[in-house]
Coordinates of C-alpha atoms in Angstrom, one line a residue:
Chain A
M1 CA -4.5 0.0 -31.7
L2 CA -8.0 -0.2 -30.4
T3 CA -10.5 -1.9 -31.9
I4 CA -14.2 -2.6 -30.1
K5 CA -16.7 -4.6 -31.3
N6 CA -20.1 -4.1 -30.3
L7 CA -19.4 -4.1 -26.7
K8 CA -22.8 -4.7 -24.1
V9 CA -21.9 -3.4 -20.2
K10 CA -24.0 -4.1 -16.9
T11 CA -23.1 -3.0 -13.1
D12 CA -25.1 -3.2 -10.6
G13 CA -27.9 -5.2 -12.8
K14 CA -28.0 -2.5 -15.2
E15 CA -27.4 -2.0 -18.5
I16 CA -24.4 0.7 -19.1
L17 CA -23.1 0.9 -22.7
N18 CA -24.3 -0.8 -25.7
N19 CA -23.5 -2.0 -29.0
I20 CA -20.4 0.4 -28.6
S21 CA -18.3 0.3 -31.7
L22 CA -15.4 2.2 -32.0
N23 CA -11.4 1.6 -33.7
I24 CA -8.5 3.7 -32.3
N25 CA -5.2 4.0 -35.0
N26 CA -2.2 5.0 -33.9
K27 CA -1.5 8.8 -33.3
E28 CA -5.5 9.6 -33.8
I29 CA -6.8 11.8 -30.5
H30 CA -10.4 10.5 -30.1
A31 CA -12.6 12.5 -28.0
V32 CA -16.1 10.4 -26.2
M33 CA -18.1 13.0 -24.9
G34 CA -21.4 13.8 -23.3
K35 CA -23.6 14.5 -20.4
N36 CA -23.0 13.2 -16.9
G37 CA -23.5 9.7 -15.9
I38 CA -23.7 9.0 -19.7
G39 CA -21.6 6.1 -19.5
K40 CA -18.2 7.8 -20.2
S41 CA -16.5 6.7 -17.5
T42 CA -18.0 3.0 -17.9
L43 CA -16.1 3.3 -20.9
A44 CA -12.7 3.9 -19.7
N45 CA -12.9 1.4 -16.6
T46 CA -14.0 -1.3 -19.4
L47 CA -11.6 -1.0 -21.4
M48 CA -9.3 -1.5 -18.5
G49 CA -10.5 -3.8 -16.4
D50 CA -12.6 -2.5 -13.9
P51 CA -13.8 -5.5 -12.3
R52 CA -17.2 -4.0 -10.9
Y53 CA -18.1 -3.9 -14.9
E54 CA -19.7 -6.9 -17.0
I55 CA -18.8 -7.7 -20.4
L56 CA -21.6 -9.2 -21.7
N57 CA -21.4 -9.2 -25.2
G58 CA -18.7 -7.6 -27.7
S59 CA -14.8 -8.2 -28.1
I60 CA -11.7 -5.6 -27.5
Y61 CA -8.2 -5.2 -29.3
F62 CA -5.1 -4.4 -28.4
N63 CA -2.7 -4.7 -31.0
N64 CA -4.2 -7.8 -32.2
E65 CA -4.8 -9.2 -28.9
D66 CA -7.7 -9.6 -26.9
L67 CA -7.9 -7.7 -24.1
I68 CA -10.9 -9.2 -22.2
K69 CA -9.2 -12.0 -21.9
M70 CA -6.1 -9.5 -19.8
T71 CA -5.8 -8.9 -16.2
V72 CA -6.0 -5.5 -15.6
D73 CA -1.9 -5.1 -14.6
E74 CA -1.5 -6.9 -18.3
R75 CA -3.5 -4.6 -19.8
A76 CA -1.4 -1.9 -18.6
R77 CA 2.2 -3.3 -19.0
K78 CA 0.5 -3.7 -22.6
G79 CA 1.0 -0.3 -22.5
M80 CA -2.3 1.3 -22.2
F81 CA -2.9 3.2 -19.2
L82 CA -6.7 5.4 -17.8
A83 CA -5.7 9.0 -16.1
M84 CA -8.1 8.5 -13.7
Q85 CA -10.7 10.6 -12.6
Y86 CA -11.2 10.0 -9.3
P87 CA -7.4 9.0 -8.2
N88 CA -7.3 6.7 -5.5
E89 CA -4.9 8.1 -2.2
L90 CA -3.1 5.5 -0.7
D91 CA -2.2 5.8 2.6
G92 CA 1.3 4.0 3.3
I93 CA 2.5 3.6 0.3
S94 CA 5.4 6.5 -0.6
N95 CA 5.4 8.1 -4.1
L96 CA 8.8 6.8 -5.3
D97 CA 8.2 3.1 -4.4
F98 CA 4.7 3.2 -5.9
I99 CA 6.6 4.7 -9.8
K100 CA 9.7 2.6 -9.0
N101 CA 7.5 -1.0 -8.8
A102 CA 5.4 0.3 -11.6
I103 CA 8.5 1.2 -14.3
N104 CA 10.7 -2.1 -12.2
S105 CA 7.1 -4.3 -14.1
R106 CA 6.9 -2.7 -17.5
N107 CA 11.2 -3.7 -18.1
K108 CA 13.4 -6.6 -17.9
E109 CA 15.6 -5.3 -15.6
K110 CA 15.0 -3.2 -12.5
I111 CA 15.9 0.8 -12.7
N112 CA 18.6 2.6 -11.0
T113 CA 18.1 4.9 -8.2
I114 CA 19.7 7.8 -9.4
E115 CA 18.3 6.8 -13.4
L116 CA 14.6 6.8 -11.9
Y117 CA 15.6 10.4 -9.7
K118 CA 16.5 11.7 -12.6
L119 CA 13.5 10.9 -14.5
I120 CA 10.8 11.5 -10.9
E121 CA 12.5 15.4 -11.2
N122 CA 12.3 16.4 -14.7
T123 CA 8.3 14.4 -14.3
K124 CA 8.5 17.1 -11.8
D125 CA 9.8 19.9 -13.0
K126 CA 7.6 19.6 -16.3
L127 CA 4.6 19.2 -14.2
N128 CA 5.4 22.0 -11.4
L129 CA 5.0 19.4 -8.9
K130 CA 6.3 20.0 -5.3
D131 CA 9.4 19.1 -4.0
D132 CA 8.0 16.4 -1.4
Y133 CA 5.9 15.0 -4.2
I134 CA 8.1 11.8 -4.4
K135 CA 7.8 11.2 -0.7
R136 CA 4.4 11.4 0.6
D137 CA 2.7 8.6 -0.1
V138 CA 0.3 8.2 -3.9
N139 CA -2.5 10.9 -4.3
V140 CA -2.8 11.5 0.2
G141 CA -3.1 14.7 1.0
F142 CA -3.2 15.7 -2.1
S143 CA -5.3 18.5 -4.3
G144 CA -7.8 17.4 -6.7
G145 CA -4.6 19.8 -8.9
E146 CA -2.5 17.0 -7.2
K147 CA -3.8 14.4 -7.9
K148 CA -5.0 14.7 -11.4
K149 CA -1.2 16.1 -12.5
N150 CA 0.7 13.2 -10.5
E151 CA -1.5 11.4 -13.3
I152 CA 0.0 12.5 -16.3
A153 CA 3.5 12.5 -14.1
Q154 CA 3.4 9.3 -14.2
I155 CA 2.6 8.6 -18.5
L156 CA 5.2 10.7 -18.5
M157 CA 7.0 7.7 -16.2
F158 CA 5.8 5.1 -17.4
K159 CA 5.2 5.7 -20.9
P160 CA 2.0 3.7 -22.1
K161 CA 0.9 3.5 -25.3
L162 CA -3.2 3.9 -25.3
I163 CA -3.9 6.7 -22.7
I164 CA -7.4 7.1 -22.1
L165 CA -8.0 10.6 -19.6
D166 CA -10.9 10.2 -18.1
E167 CA -12.7 13.6 -17.1
I168 CA -8.6 14.9 -16.5
D169 CA -9.3 18.5 -17.0
S170 CA -11.8 18.5 -14.3
G171 CA -11.1 20.4 -11.3
L172 CA -8.3 21.7 -12.4
D173 CA -7.6 25.8 -13.0
V174 CA -6.7 27.2 -16.4
D175 CA -3.5 27.5 -15.7
A176 CA -3.4 24.1 -14.2
V177 CA -4.8 22.9 -16.9
K178 CA -2.1 24.8 -19.6
T179 CA 0.6 22.9 -18.4
V180 CA -1.0 19.4 -18.3
G181 CA -2.5 19.9 -21.6
K182 CA 1.0 20.9 -23.3
T183 CA 2.9 18.2 -21.4
L184 CA 0.3 16.3 -23.2
K185 CA 0.9 17.5 -27.0
E186 CA 4.6 17.4 -26.6
Y187 CA 4.4 13.7 -25.1
Y188 CA 2.4 12.8 -28.0
E189 CA 4.4 14.8 -30.5
N190 CA 6.8 13.2 -28.9
N191 CA 6.4 9.3 -29.7
D192 CA 5.4 7.8 -33.0
E193 CA 3.1 4.5 -31.3
I194 CA 0.9 6.5 -29.5
S195 CA -2.8 7.6 -29.5
F196 CA -5.3 9.3 -27.4
L197 CA -8.8 8.6 -25.9
I198 CA -10.3 11.2 -24.2
I199 CA -13.4 11.2 -21.7
T200 CA -14.9 14.7 -21.5
H201 CA -18.0 16.7 -20.8
H202 CA -15.9 19.8 -22.2
T203 CA -13.5 21.0 -24.5
N204 CA -10.9 22.5 -22.0
I205 CA -8.3 19.3 -22.8
L206 CA -8.9 19.3 -26.8
K207 CA -8.0 22.6 -27.2
Y208 CA -4.1 21.5 -26.5
L209 CA -4.9 18.1 -27.4
K210 CA -7.1 18.4 -30.7
P211 CA -8.9 15.3 -31.5
T212 CA -9.5 13.6 -34.6
H213 CA -12.4 12.0 -33.9
V214 CA -15.3 13.1 -32.1
H215 CA -18.1 10.9 -30.4
V216 CA -20.9 11.1 -28.6
I217 CA -22.8 9.1 -26.0
D218 CA -25.8 9.0 -25.5
N219 CA -28.1 6.4 -23.3
G220 CA -24.9 3.9 -23.3
R221 CA -24.5 4.1 -27.1
I222 CA -22.9 6.2 -29.8
T223 CA -25.4 9.0 -31.2
Q224 CA -23.1 11.5 -33.3
S225 CA -19.4 10.7 -34.3
G226 CA -17.6 13.2 -36.2
D227 CA -14.2 15.5 -36.5
N228 CA -13.1 18.1 -34.1
S229 CA -16.0 20.4 -35.4
L230 CA -18.1 18.6 -33.8
A231 CA -16.8 19.1 -30.3
E232 CA -16.6 22.9 -31.0
K233 CA -20.3 22.2 -32.4
I234 CA -20.9 21.0 -29.1
E235 CA -18.9 23.3 -27.2
K236 CA -21.8 26.6 -28.5
E237 CA -24.7 25.0 -28.9
G238 CA -24.8 21.8 -25.9
Y239 CA -25.6 18.7 -26.8
K240 CA -28.9 19.2 -27.9
S241 CA -28.5 19.9 -30.8
Chain B
M1 CA 20.9 -19.2 34.7
I2 CA 22.9 -17.7 31.9
E3 CA 24.6 -14.0 32.8
I4 CA 24.6 -12.2 29.7
S5 CA 27.0 -9.1 30.1
D6 CA 28.0 -9.4 25.8
N7 CA 26.7 -9.1 22.7
T8 CA 25.6 -12.2 22.1
N9 CA 23.4 -14.8 19.7
L10 CA 21.7 -18.0 22.4
K11 CA 21.0 -20.4 19.2
I12 CA 17.9 -22.4 20.7
D13 CA 17.6 -26.0 19.4
K14 CA 16.3 -27.9 22.8
V15 CA 13.3 -26.9 24.4
L16 CA 14.4 -24.7 26.7
D17 CA 13.7 -23.7 30.5
K18 CA 16.0 -20.9 31.7
E19 CA 16.8 -17.5 33.8
I20 CA 18.7 -14.8 32.1
I21 CA 20.4 -11.8 33.6
I22 CA 21.9 -9.0 31.4
N23 CA 24.3 -7.0 33.9
K24 CA 25.5 -4.8 30.7
N25 CA 24.3 -3.0 28.0
V26 CA 24.1 -5.6 25.3
D27 CA 22.0 -7.1 22.5
L28 CA 20.2 -10.3 22.5
E29 CA 19.8 -12.4 19.6
L30 CA 17.2 -15.2 20.7
D31 CA 18.0 -17.6 17.8
I32 CA 15.1 -20.8 17.2
I33 CA 15.7 -23.2 15.5
K34 CA 13.6 -25.3 15.4
Y35 CA 10.0 -25.6 16.2
L36 CA 10.9 -25.0 20.7
N37 CA 8.1 -24.8 23.8
L38 CA 10.1 -22.1 25.7
N39 CA 10.1 -21.0 29.8
L40 CA 12.7 -17.6 29.5
N41 CA 13.1 -15.4 32.0
I42 CA 14.6 -12.5 32.0
T43 CA 16.1 -9.7 34.0
L44 CA 18.0 -6.3 33.4
E45 CA 19.8 -5.3 36.5
K46 CA 19.6 -1.5 37.6
N47 CA 20.9 0.7 34.8
I48 CA 21.0 -1.1 31.5
K49 CA 19.5 -0.4 27.9
S50 CA 19.2 -3.9 25.5
N51 CA 18.1 -4.8 23.0
I52 CA 16.1 -7.8 22.2
Y53 CA 15.4 -9.6 19.0
L54 CA 13.2 -12.3 17.9
I55 CA 13.0 -13.5 14.2
T56 CA 11.9 -17.0 12.7
I57 CA 10.2 -18.7 10.4
H58 CA 10.1 -22.0 13.1
N59 CA 6.9 -22.6 15.1
I60 CA 6.7 -21.4 18.9
K61 CA 5.1 -21.6 22.3
L62 CA 7.1 -19.1 23.9
N63 CA 6.4 -17.8 28.1
L64 CA 8.7 -14.8 28.3
T65 CA 9.1 -12.8 31.5
I66 CA 11.5 -10.2 32.0
N67 CA 12.5 -8.0 35.0
V68 CA 13.2 -4.3 34.6
D69 CA 14.9 -2.8 37.0
D70 CA 15.9 1.0 38.0
N71 CA 16.4 3.2 35.4
S72 CA 17.0 0.1 32.6
S73 CA 15.3 0.3 29.6
V74 CA 14.4 -3.1 27.5
K75 CA 13.3 -2.8 23.7
L76 CA 12.1 -6.3 22.3
F77 CA 11.5 -6.2 19.0
F78 CA 9.4 -9.9 17.5
G79 CA 9.5 -11.0 13.4
L80 CA 7.3 -14.2 13.2
F81 CA 6.9 -16.0 9.8
N82 CA 6.3 -19.0 10.9
K83 CA 2.5 -21.5 10.5
K84 CA 1.9 -21.3 14.2
S85 CA 3.1 -19.4 17.3
T86 CA 1.8 -18.9 21.2
T87 CA 2.8 -16.4 23.2
D88 CA 3.0 -14.4 26.2
I89 CA 5.1 -11.8 27.3
N90 CA 5.2 -10.5 30.9
I91 CA 7.2 -7.7 31.5
N92 CA 7.6 -6.3 35.2
L93 CA 8.6 -2.6 34.9
I94 CA 10.0 -3.4 38.6
G95 CA 12.3 -0.3 39.3
K96 CA 12.1 3.3 38.8
N97 CA 11.9 4.9 35.4
S98 CA 12.2 1.6 33.9
N99 CA 10.7 1.5 30.2
S100 CA 10.3 -1.9 27.7
N101 CA 9.3 -0.9 23.8
F102 CA 8.2 -4.0 22.3
S103 CA 7.3 -4.0 18.8
L104 CA 5.8 -7.6 17.5
I105 CA 4.9 -8.0 13.4
N106 CA 3.2 -11.0 12.4
L107 CA 3.0 -12.2 9.1
S108 CA 0.5 -15.1 9.5
N109 CA 0.0 -16.5 5.1
N110 CA -2.1 -19.8 6.6
N111 CA -1.1 -19.6 10.6
I112 CA -2.7 -19.7 13.6
S113 CA -1.4 -17.6 16.4
T114 CA -2.3 -15.5 19.4
H115 CA -0.1 -13.5 21.4
N116 CA -0.4 -12.5 24.9
T117 CA 1.3 -9.1 26.4
L118 CA 0.3 -8.4 29.6
V119 CA 2.6 -5.1 31.2
N120 CA 2.7 -4.5 35.0
H121 CA 3.9 -1.1 35.6
L122 CA 4.7 -1.3 39.6
N123 CA 6.8 2.0 39.8
N124 CA 7.4 5.7 39.6
N125 CA 8.3 6.7 35.7
T126 CA 7.8 3.5 34.6
N127 CA 7.0 3.5 30.6
S128 CA 5.3 1.1 28.0
I129 CA 5.1 0.6 24.9
I130 CA 3.3 -2.3 22.9
I131 CA 2.9 -2.6 19.4
N132 CA 1.4 -5.3 17.2
R133 CA 1.1 -5.5 13.9
T134 CA -0.6 -8.8 12.4
I135 CA -0.9 -9.3 8.2
L136 CA -2.9 -12.1 8.0
N137 CA -3.2 -13.6 4.5
N138 CA -4.2 -17.8 3.5
N139 CA -7.3 -19.0 6.3
S140 CA -5.7 -17.6 8.6
N141 CA -6.5 -16.1 12.4
C142 CA -5.2 -14.3 14.9
L143 CA -5.4 -13.6 18.8
M144 CA -4.0 -10.2 20.2
N145 CA -4.1 -9.2 23.4
I146 CA -2.6 -6.7 25.1
K147 CA -3.3 -5.7 28.7
S148 CA -1.4 -2.7 31.0
N149 CA -2.3 -2.7 35.1
I150 CA -0.6 0.2 35.9
K151 CA -0.2 -0.1 40.5
N152 CA -1.8 2.3 42.6
D153 CA 1.3 4.2 43.6
S154 CA 3.2 4.1 40.1
I155 CA 2.7 8.0 39.7
N156 CA 3.6 9.6 35.8
S157 CA 3.6 6.2 34.7
N158 CA 3.0 6.2 30.8
S159 CA 1.5 3.1 28.6
N160 CA 0.8 3.3 24.7
Q161 CA -0.5 0.5 23.4
N162 CA -2.3 -0.1 19.7
I163 CA -3.0 -2.9 17.9
E164 CA -3.2 -3.3 14.0
A165 CA -4.5 -5.3 11.2
I166 CA -4.4 -5.9 7.9
I167 CA -6.6 -8.9 6.3
F168 CA -5.2 -9.9 2.5
D169 CA -8.1 -12.0 2.3
N170 CA -12.4 -13.1 2.3
N171 CA -11.2 -15.5 5.1
S172 CA -8.7 -14.8 7.7
K173 CA -10.4 -13.6 10.9
V174 CA -8.2 -11.7 13.5
E175 CA -10.0 -10.9 17.6
M176 CA -7.9 -8.6 19.1
S177 CA -7.8 -6.4 22.7
P178 CA -6.0 -3.7 24.4
I179 CA -6.7 -3.7 27.3
L180 CA -5.5 -0.6 31.0
F181 CA -6.7 -1.6 33.5
I182 CA -5.3 1.5 35.5
D183 CA -4.5 2.2 39.5
E184 CA -3.2 5.8 39.8
N185 CA -4.9 9.0 39.1
N186 CA -1.3 11.0 37.9
V187 CA 0.0 8.7 34.3
F188 CA -0.8 8.8 30.6
A189 CA -2.3 6.1 29.0
K190 CA -4.2 4.8 25.4
H191 CA -5.0 2.3 23.6
S192 CA -6.1 1.5 19.8
S193 CA -6.9 -1.0 18.3
S194 CA -7.7 -1.0 14.0
V195 CA -8.1 -4.2 11.8
S196 CA -8.2 -2.8 7.1
K197 CA -9.1 -4.4 4.5
L198 CA -6.8 -4.2 1.4
N199 CA -9.7 -2.3 -0.9
D200 CA -10.5 -3.5 -4.0
R201 CA -10.1 -0.3 -5.6
D202 CA -6.8 0.0 -4.0
L203 CA -5.8 -2.6 -5.4
Y204 CA -7.8 -2.1 -8.8
Y205 CA -5.5 2.0 -9.1
L206 CA -1.9 -0.6 -8.7
M207 CA -3.2 -2.9 -10.9
S208 CA -4.2 -0.3 -13.3
K209 CA -0.7 1.1 -13.3
G210 CA 0.8 -2.3 -14.1
I211 CA 1.4 -3.9 -11.1
S212 CA 0.4 -7.2 -10.2
K213 CA -1.7 -8.3 -7.0
E214 CA 1.0 -10.4 -5.8
E215 CA 3.4 -6.8 -6.2
A216 CA 0.5 -4.8 -4.1
N217 CA 0.0 -6.9 -1.5
R218 CA 4.0 -6.6 -1.5
M219 CA 4.3 -3.1 -1.0
Y220 CA 1.4 -3.2 1.4
A221 CA 2.4 -5.8 3.4
L222 CA 6.3 -4.1 3.8
N223 CA 4.7 -0.9 4.9
F224 CA 3.3 -2.1 7.3
L225 CA 5.5 -4.1 9.0
L226 CA 8.9 -2.1 8.6
K227 CA 7.0 0.9 10.0
D228 CA 7.5 -0.3 13.7
T229 CA 11.0 -2.6 12.6
P230 CA 14.3 -1.1 13.9
I231 CA 16.4 0.1 11.4
E232 CA 19.2 -2.7 12.2
K233 CA 16.3 -4.8 11.3
K234 CA 14.7 -4.2 8.5
E235 CA 17.2 -5.1 6.0
I236 CA 16.9 -8.8 7.4
I237 CA 12.8 -8.6 8.3
E238 CA 12.7 -6.7 4.3
K239 CA 13.7 -10.2 2.7
M240 CA 11.8 -12.0 5.0
I241 CA 8.1 -10.6 4.1
V242 CA 8.9 -10.7 0.1
R243 CA 9.7 -14.0 0.9
Y244 CA 6.2 -15.4 2.8
I245 CA 4.1 -12.6 1.4

């Protein structure tokens, strides 16, 4: 589904990622772990096409299409989704308008109002979001946890194929991690074409989405790769081992 | 002189220098169908409530004076989607308890516009609200001035000015000045202005969810410009925004 080869990325004149290669197949769950500030979020945002990051070298293919040539919105419409670490607050844009436009951008036919409300209602109940969630401006006045749940709600409604979770469990209380984790697990189990790239520095969310592959990034490079036992080892011993 | 006593759609296709008297509770549409230089003087007689609308895609140079008599209220709404416009609006709240509510929205796409609004509070319990909102895109230039004069003895008067602009590109410019001249102690007055640029990070967020840059701009424009659009004009303004953004 996603093939990254020899990726080198810089921002603000500083090289952040160096020679990253990664292959994610359908139904695989990859966790990228590492200390704070070593380039994990850079990887997530580079894959999504964030203009702050400049690709110096390497290639990225998503379902055999050159991702680097695509605009950010094209990537999303092809089936990529980035659940952001710090979701933006969009003053003046209601969740309803935002969701409606994002869904319509993916489909030839516009979603009808009844269908849209049903979808929102089901999603809201699954994630225990407040009743007025849909009327409020996107993420404005939301708690950290509500913002993260709003990202997960979008996954359920936009139905992406490759989901990148950037520190999705940070800022969530124990119950919220459980709700988010169970919801994502159910989404994974109910979809045939689905992969995850989970950026994290601890293992809370990995209890629900058991990774098939775990990678450790340090100084912009992948220094270790393994299966879920690597994540368990890091949880016990830290990154020094 | 034209006397208006029914809801009227006033088609304007030639240069006009007119005196209009409104003596019933009516809606007046100023329907401008080509570039014109207009001088209009509208008077609301006593105890009248009237809505005046001007929505156009044609360039205009408009000089409009509105006189509002005792216990009368005028709601004035302009929706401008043209390339060049100059508006000079003078509202005289002559009578006791007279009110004016003026909203101007302007979608500037490679557009040059100047909007001057002057409100004179000339009697007790007079109220004015002036809201100017503009979106600038594609090398637009806009100047928006609002002045409110609250004259001596205009006790319990209330003036509220608000100018807001959003700039979508790197080359558009806007100047705005909301000014209050107050010559009476017992009044309530406030003014504000703000300019913001469409935030690159917000745009990235929307695009990362599949929304194109054009659609994101449209969403911001719709939300921003429809805020002060009267409900009866929302549909037409929404269509204009979608067409001209």
